[in-house]
Short mmCIF file of C-alpha atoms in Angstrom, two decimals:
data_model
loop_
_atom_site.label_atom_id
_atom_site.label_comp_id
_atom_site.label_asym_id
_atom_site.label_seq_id
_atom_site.Cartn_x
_atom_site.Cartn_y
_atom_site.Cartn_z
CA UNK A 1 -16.54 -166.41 1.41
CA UNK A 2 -15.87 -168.41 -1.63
CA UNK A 3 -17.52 -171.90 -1.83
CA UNK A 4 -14.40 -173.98 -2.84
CA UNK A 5 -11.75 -172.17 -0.31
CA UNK A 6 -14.29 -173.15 2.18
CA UNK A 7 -14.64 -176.40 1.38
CA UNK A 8 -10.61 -177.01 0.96
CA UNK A 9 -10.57 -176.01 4.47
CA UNK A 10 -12.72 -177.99 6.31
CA UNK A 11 -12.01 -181.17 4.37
CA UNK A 12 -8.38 -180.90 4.80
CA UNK A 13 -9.27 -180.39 8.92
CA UNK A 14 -11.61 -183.10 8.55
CA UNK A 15 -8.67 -185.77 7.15
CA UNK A 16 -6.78 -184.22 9.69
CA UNK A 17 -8.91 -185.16 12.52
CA UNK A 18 -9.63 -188.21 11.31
CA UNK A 19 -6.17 -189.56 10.64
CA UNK A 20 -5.78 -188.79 14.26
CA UNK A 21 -8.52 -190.51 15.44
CA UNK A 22 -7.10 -193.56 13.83
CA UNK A 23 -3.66 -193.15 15.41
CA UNK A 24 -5.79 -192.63 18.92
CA UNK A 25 -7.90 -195.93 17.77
CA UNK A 26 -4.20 -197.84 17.16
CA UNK A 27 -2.98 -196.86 21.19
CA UNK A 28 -5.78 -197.83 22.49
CA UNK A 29 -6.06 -201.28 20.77
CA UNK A 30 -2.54 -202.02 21.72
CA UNK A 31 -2.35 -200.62 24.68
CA UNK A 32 -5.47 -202.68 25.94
CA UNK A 33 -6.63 -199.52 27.79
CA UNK A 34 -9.79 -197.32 26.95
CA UNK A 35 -8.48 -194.60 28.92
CA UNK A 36 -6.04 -193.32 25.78
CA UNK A 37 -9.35 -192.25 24.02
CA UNK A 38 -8.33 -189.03 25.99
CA UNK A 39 -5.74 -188.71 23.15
CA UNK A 40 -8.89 -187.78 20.74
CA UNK A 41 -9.43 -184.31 22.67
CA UNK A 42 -6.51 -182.81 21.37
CA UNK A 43 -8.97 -182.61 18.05
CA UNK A 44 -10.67 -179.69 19.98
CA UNK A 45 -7.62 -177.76 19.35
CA UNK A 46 -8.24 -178.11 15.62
CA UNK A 47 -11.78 -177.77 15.80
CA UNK A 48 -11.28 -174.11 17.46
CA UNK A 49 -8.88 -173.39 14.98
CA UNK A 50 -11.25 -173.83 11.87
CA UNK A 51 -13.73 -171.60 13.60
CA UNK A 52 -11.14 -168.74 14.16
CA UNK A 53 -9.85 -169.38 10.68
CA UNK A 54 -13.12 -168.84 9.02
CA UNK A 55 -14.24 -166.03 11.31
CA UNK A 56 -11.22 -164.03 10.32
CA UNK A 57 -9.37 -165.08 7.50
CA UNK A 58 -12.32 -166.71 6.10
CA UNK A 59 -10.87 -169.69 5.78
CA UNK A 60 -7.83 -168.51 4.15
CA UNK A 61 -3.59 -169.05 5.80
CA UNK A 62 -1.86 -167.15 7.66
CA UNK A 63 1.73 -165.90 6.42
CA UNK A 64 5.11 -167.53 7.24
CA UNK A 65 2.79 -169.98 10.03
CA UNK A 66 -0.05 -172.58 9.49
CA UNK A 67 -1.65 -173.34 12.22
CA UNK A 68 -3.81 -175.91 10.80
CA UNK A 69 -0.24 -178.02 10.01
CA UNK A 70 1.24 -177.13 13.92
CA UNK A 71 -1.63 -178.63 15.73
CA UNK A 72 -2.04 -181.53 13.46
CA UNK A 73 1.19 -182.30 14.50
CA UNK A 74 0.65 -182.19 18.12
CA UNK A 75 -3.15 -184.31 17.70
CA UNK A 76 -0.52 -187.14 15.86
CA UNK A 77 3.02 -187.48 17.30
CA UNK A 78 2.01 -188.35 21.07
CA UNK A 79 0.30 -191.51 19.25
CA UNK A 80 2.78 -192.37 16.79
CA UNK A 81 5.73 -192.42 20.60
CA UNK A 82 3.28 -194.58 22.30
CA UNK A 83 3.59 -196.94 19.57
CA UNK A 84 6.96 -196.61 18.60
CA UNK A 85 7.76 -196.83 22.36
CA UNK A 86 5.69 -199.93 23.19
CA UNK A 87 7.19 -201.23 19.81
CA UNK A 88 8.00 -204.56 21.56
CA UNK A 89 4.36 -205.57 22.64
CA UNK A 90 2.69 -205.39 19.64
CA UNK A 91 1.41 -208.82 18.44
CA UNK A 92 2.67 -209.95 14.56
CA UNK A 93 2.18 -213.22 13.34
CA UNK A 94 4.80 -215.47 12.02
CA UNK A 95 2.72 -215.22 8.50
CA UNK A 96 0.27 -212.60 8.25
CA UNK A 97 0.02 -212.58 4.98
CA UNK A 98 -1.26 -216.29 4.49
CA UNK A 99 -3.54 -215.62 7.27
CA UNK A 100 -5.15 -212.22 6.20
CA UNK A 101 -5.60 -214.02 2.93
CA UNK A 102 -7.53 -216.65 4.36
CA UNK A 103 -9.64 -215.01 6.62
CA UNK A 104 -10.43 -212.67 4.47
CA UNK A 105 -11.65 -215.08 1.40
CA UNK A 106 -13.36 -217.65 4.04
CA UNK A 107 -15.03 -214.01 5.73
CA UNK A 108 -16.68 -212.76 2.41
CA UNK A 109 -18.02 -216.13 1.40
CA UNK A 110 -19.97 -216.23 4.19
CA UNK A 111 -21.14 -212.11 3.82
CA UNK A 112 -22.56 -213.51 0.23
CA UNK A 113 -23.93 -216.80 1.38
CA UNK A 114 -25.98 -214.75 4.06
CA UNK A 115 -26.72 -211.70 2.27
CA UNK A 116 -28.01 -213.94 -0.76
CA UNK A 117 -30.21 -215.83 1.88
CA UNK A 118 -32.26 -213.08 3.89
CA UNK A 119 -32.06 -209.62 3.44
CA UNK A 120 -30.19 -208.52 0.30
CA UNK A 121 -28.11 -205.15 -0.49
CA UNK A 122 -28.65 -203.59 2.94
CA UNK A 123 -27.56 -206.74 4.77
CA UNK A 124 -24.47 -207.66 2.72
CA UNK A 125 -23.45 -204.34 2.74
CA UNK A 126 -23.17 -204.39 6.81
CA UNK A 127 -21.45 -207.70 6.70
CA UNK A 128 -18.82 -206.85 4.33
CA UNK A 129 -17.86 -204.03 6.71
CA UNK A 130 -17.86 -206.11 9.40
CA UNK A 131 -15.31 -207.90 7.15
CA UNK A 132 -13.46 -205.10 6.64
CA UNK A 133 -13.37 -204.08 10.10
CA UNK A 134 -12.28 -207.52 11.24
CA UNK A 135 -9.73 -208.15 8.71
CA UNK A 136 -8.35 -204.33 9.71
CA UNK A 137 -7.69 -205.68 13.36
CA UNK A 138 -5.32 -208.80 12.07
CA UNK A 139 -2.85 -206.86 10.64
CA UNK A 140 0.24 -206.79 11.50
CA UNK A 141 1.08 -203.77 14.71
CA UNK A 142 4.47 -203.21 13.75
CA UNK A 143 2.78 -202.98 9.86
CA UNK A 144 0.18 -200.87 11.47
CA UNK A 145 2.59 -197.99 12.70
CA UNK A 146 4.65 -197.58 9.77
CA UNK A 147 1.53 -197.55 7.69
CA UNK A 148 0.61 -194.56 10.49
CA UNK A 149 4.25 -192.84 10.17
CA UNK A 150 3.75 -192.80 6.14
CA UNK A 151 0.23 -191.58 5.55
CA UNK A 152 1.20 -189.16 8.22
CA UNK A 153 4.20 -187.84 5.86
CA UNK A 154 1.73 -187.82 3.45
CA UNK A 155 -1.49 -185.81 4.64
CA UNK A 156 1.62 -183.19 6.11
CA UNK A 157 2.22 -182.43 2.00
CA UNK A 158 -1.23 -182.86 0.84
CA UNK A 159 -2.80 -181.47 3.49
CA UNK A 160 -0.48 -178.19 2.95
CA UNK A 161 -1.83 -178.19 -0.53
CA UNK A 162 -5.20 -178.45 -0.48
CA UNK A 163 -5.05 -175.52 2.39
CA UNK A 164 -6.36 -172.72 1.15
CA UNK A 165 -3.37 -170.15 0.65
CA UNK A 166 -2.98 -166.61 2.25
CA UNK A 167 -1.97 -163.39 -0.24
CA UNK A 168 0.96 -163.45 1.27
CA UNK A 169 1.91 -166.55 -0.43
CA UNK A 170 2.05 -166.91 -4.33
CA UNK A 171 1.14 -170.23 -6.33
CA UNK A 172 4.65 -170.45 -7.57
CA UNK A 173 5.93 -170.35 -4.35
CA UNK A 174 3.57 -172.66 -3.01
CA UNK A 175 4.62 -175.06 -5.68
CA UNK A 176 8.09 -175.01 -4.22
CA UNK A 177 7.01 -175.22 -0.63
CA UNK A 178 5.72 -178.60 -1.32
CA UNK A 179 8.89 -179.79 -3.74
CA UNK A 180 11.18 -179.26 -0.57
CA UNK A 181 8.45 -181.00 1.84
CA UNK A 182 8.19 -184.18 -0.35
CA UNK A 183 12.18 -184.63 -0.19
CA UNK A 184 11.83 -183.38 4.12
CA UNK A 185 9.43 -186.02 4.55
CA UNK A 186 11.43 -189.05 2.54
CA UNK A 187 14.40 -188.13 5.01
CA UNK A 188 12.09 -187.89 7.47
CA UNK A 189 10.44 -191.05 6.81
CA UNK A 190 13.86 -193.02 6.27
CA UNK A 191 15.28 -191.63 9.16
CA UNK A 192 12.84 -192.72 11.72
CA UNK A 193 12.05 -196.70 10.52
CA UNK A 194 15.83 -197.09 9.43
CA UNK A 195 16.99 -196.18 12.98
CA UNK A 196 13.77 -197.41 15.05
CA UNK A 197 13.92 -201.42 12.93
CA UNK A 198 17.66 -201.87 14.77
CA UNK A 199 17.28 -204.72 17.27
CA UNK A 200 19.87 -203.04 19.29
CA UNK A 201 18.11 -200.10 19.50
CA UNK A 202 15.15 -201.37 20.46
CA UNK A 203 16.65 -202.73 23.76
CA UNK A 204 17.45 -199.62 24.47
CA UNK A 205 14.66 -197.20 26.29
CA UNK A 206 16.84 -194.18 26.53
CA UNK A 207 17.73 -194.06 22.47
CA UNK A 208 14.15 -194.76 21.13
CA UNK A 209 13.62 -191.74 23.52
CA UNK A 210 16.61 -189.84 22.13
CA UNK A 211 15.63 -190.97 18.20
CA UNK A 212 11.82 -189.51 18.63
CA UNK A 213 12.51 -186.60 20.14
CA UNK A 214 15.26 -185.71 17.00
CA UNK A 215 12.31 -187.14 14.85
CA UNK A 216 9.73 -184.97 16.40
CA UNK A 217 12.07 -182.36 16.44
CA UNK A 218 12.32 -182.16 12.46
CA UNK A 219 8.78 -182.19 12.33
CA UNK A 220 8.46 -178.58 13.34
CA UNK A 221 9.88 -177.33 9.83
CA UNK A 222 6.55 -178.51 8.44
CA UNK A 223 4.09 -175.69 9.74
CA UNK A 224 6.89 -172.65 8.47
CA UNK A 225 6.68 -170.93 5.16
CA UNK A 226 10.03 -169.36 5.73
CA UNK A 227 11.82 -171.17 2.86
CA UNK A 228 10.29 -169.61 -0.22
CA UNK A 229 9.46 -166.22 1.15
CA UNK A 230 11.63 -163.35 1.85
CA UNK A 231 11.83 -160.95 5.17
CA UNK A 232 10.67 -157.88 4.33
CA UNK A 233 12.59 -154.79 5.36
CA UNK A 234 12.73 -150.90 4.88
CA UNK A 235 15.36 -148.80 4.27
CA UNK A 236 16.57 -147.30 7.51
CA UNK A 237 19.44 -146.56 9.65
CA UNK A 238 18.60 -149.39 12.37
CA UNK A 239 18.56 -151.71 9.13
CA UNK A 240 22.38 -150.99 7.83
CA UNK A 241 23.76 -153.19 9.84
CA UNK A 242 25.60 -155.62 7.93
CA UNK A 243 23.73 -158.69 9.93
CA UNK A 244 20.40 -157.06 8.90
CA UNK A 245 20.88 -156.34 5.34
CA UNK A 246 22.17 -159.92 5.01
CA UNK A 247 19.59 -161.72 6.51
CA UNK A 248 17.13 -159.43 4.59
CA UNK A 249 18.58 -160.18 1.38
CA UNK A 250 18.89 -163.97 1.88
CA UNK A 251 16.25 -164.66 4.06
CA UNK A 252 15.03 -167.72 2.54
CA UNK A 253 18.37 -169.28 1.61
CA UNK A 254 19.83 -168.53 4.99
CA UNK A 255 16.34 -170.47 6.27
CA UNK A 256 16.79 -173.33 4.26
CA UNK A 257 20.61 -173.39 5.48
CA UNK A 258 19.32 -173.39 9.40
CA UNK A 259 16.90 -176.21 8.99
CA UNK A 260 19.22 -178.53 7.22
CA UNK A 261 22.11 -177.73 9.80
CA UNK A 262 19.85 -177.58 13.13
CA UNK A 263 17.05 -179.22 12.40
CA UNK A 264 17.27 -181.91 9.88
CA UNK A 265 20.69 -182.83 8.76
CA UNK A 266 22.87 -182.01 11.32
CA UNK A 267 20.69 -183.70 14.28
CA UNK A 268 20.62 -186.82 12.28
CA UNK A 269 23.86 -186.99 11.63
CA UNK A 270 24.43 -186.65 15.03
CA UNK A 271 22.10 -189.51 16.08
CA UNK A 272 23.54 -191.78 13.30
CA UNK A 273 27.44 -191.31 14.55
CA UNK A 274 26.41 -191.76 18.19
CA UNK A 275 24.91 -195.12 16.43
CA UNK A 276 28.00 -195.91 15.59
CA UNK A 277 30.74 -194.57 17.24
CA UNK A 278 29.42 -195.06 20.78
CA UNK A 279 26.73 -198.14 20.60
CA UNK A 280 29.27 -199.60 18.05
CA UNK A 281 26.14 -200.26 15.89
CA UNK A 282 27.24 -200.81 12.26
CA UNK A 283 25.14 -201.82 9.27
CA UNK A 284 25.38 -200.57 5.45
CA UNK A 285 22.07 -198.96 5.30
CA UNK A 286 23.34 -196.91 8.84
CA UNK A 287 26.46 -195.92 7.01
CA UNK A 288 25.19 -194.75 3.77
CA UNK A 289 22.72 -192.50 4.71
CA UNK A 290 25.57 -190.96 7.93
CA UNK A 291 27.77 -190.02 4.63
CA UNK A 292 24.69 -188.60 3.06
CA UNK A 293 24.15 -186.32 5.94
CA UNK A 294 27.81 -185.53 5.94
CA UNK A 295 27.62 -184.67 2.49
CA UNK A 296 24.55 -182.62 2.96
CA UNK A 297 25.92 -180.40 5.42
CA UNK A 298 28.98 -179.50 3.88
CA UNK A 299 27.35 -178.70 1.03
CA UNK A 300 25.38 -176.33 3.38
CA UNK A 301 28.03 -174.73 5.13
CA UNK A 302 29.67 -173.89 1.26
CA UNK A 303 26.60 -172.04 -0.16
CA UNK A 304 26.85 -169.84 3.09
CA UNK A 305 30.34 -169.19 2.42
CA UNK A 306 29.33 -168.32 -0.95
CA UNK A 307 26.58 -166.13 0.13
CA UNK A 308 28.54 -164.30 2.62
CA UNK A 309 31.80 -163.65 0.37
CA UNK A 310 29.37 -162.89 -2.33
CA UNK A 311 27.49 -160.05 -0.20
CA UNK A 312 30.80 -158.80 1.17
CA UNK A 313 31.94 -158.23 -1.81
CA UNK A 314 28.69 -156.26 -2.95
CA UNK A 315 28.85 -154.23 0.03
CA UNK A 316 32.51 -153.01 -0.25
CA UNK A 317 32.22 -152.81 -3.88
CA UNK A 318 29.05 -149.92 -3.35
CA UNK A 319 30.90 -148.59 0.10
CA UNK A 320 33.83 -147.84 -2.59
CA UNK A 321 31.41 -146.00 -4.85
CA UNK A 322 30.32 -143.95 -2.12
CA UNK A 323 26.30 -145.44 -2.78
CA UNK A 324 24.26 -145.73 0.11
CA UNK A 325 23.23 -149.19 0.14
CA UNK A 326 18.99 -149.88 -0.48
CA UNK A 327 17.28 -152.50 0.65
CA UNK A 328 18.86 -155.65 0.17
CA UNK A 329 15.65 -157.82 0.07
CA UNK A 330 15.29 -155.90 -3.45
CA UNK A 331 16.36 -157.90 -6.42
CA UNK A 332 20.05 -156.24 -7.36
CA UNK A 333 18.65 -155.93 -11.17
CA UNK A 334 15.61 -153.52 -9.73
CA UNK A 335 18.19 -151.99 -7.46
CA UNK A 336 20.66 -151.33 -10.33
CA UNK A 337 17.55 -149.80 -12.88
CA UNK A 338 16.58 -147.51 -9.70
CA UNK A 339 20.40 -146.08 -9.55
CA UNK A 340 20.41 -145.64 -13.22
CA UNK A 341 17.21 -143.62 -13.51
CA UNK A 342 18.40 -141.53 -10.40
CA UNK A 343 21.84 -140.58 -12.63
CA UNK A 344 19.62 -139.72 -15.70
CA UNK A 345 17.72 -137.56 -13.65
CA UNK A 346 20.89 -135.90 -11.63
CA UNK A 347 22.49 -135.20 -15.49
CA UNK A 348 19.35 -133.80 -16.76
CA UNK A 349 19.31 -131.71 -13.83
CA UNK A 350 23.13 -130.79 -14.14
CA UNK A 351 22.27 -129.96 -17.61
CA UNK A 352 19.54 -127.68 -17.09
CA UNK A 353 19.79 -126.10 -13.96
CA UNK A 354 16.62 -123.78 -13.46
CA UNK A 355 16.58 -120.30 -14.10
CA UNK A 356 17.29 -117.93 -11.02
CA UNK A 357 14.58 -115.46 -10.15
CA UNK A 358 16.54 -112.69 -9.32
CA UNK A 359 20.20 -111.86 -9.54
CA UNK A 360 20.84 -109.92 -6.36
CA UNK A 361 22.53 -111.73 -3.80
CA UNK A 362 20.18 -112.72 -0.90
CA UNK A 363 20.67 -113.57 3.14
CA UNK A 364 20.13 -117.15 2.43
CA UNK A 365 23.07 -117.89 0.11
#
């Protein structure tokens, strides 16, 4: 096993877990309650992971699926609801600024006084964590969980990166894998503290509910691989049907289409208009962003117009021709070269037929 792929995967497990452990920490701080620490054994899950992931793959992905990603997601998100949902208890001062600021200057003067006085490096070094830690625990809750919801975003892309990648999956496409998650996770991001910061919807139980579970719901894109690789198919009669050799041909267009309709877009669009239409909750950020979705998806449902007309019009262009059609998840340039080097051989052929053993007429013609 090579050193560095198995060092990108434990330490990317490792942030994992311990990003998660601070999200556990954060529950059970505001919830008052040790018993949430039971949060932290959903880290086993990961932990069992990396040991079938290096027995097997050696440390290497799997293709079109990361585990690694999926159960990261599932050690995080029940945090990040019991904080959104218990939103309204969290304590924030009136200026927490002013008072971090304070603290925090008044805090480390005394770490040097004492560390100068007694026991030196060792000593101060102990106190100004004790700083740290102390100054950690005065910041603001409701500063606390969107700091939680971004670096969250955040690991989800870098994480993905540093993963070691399967041979399934090429650098190039890897490269575009994490250009469409930094844009997923801005929407994400927007979408969840642009709709969660309305005081109306904060009185309401049932739509933080409704909002989290949409939110949590986009989140599954993350662990998929679908977008920048292709379906593979083979050539056979099952495979001709026209639903087949479309989805094998546009396999990763017709992905990216489904995610933006059913699980990204569309869904918040839906959220934002019941904002509006039915909770009559109106503000310009709200509106902007309902258009954007509005725009998005039409967008959307064009390019698969233009990918079905444009495939319907390959098919009965070849069906005229009398071709039998390849395998669509070929590029058409390859497919066109293979035709062309089939007719050169048929005229060669045609040209000069081979010579006939015997002249007498036999049973078999």
């Amino acid at each position: 096993m090579e050193l560095m792929v198995l060092l990108n995967a434990l330490v990317t497990r490792l942030l994992f877990v311990l990003h998660s452990l601070i999200g556990v920490w954060r529950v059970t701080a505001v919830k008052k309650e040790p018993k949430y620490w039971l949060l932290a054994l959903l880290n086993l899950l990961l932990c069992l992971e990396t040991g079938l992931t290096l027995k097997f793959k050696q440390g290497r992905g799997y293709k079109w699926f990361s585990p690694a990603i999926f159960l990261y997601l599932i050690c995080t998100v029940p945090s990040l609801w019991l904080l959104e949902i218990h939103h309204g208890t969290q304590y924030c001062g009136n200026e927490p600024g002013a008072v971090q600021v304070n603290v925090s200057n008044q805090d480390f003067n005394q770490s040097r006084d004492s560390s100068h006085g007694s026991e030196g490096t060792d000593h101060h070094i102990i106190q100004t964590a004790k700083v740290f830690v102390n100054q950690l625990s005065t910041i603001c809750e409701t500063v606390w969980t969107l700091a939680l919801h971004q670096t969250f975003l955040l690991l989800l892309v870098v994480g993905r990166w540093l993963l070691p990648i399967g041979v399934e999956i090429t650098r190039d496409q890897l490269s575009q894998l994490l250009l469409m998650f930094v844009g997923t996770a801005a929407d994400i991001l927007e979408f969840a503290s642009e709709t969660l910061d309305i005081e109306d919807v904060r009185k309401n139980y049932a739509l933080i509910n409704a909002i989290l579970a949409v939110w949590t719901w986009s989140m599954l894109q993350f662990p998929l691989d679908l977008a920048v690789q292709h379906v593979g198919c083979k050539p056979s009669a099952s495979a001709r049907r026209i639903p087949s050799l479309l989805l094998c041909r546009y396999s990763a267009e017709l992905w990216n289409i489904g995610v933006s309709l059913f699980i990204q877009d569309g869904p918040f669009f839906i959220v934002r208009s019941i904002l509006m239409g039915h909770f009559r909750i109106f503000n310009q950020m709200l509106v902007f962003f309902t258009a954007k979705n509005i725009l998005v998806v039409t967008l959307q449902l064009y390019r698969l117009a233009v990918i079905t007309l444009d495939f319907r019009a390959t098919v009965l262009q070849k069906s005229r021709k009398g071709e039998v059609c390849c395998c669509p998840c070929e590029p058409y340039e390859a497919r066109t070269h293979a035709t062309g080097h089939q007719e050169n051989e048929l005229k060669e052929f045609v040209a000069f037929p081979p010579k006939e053993e015997s002249q007498a007429p036999s049973e078999d013609h």
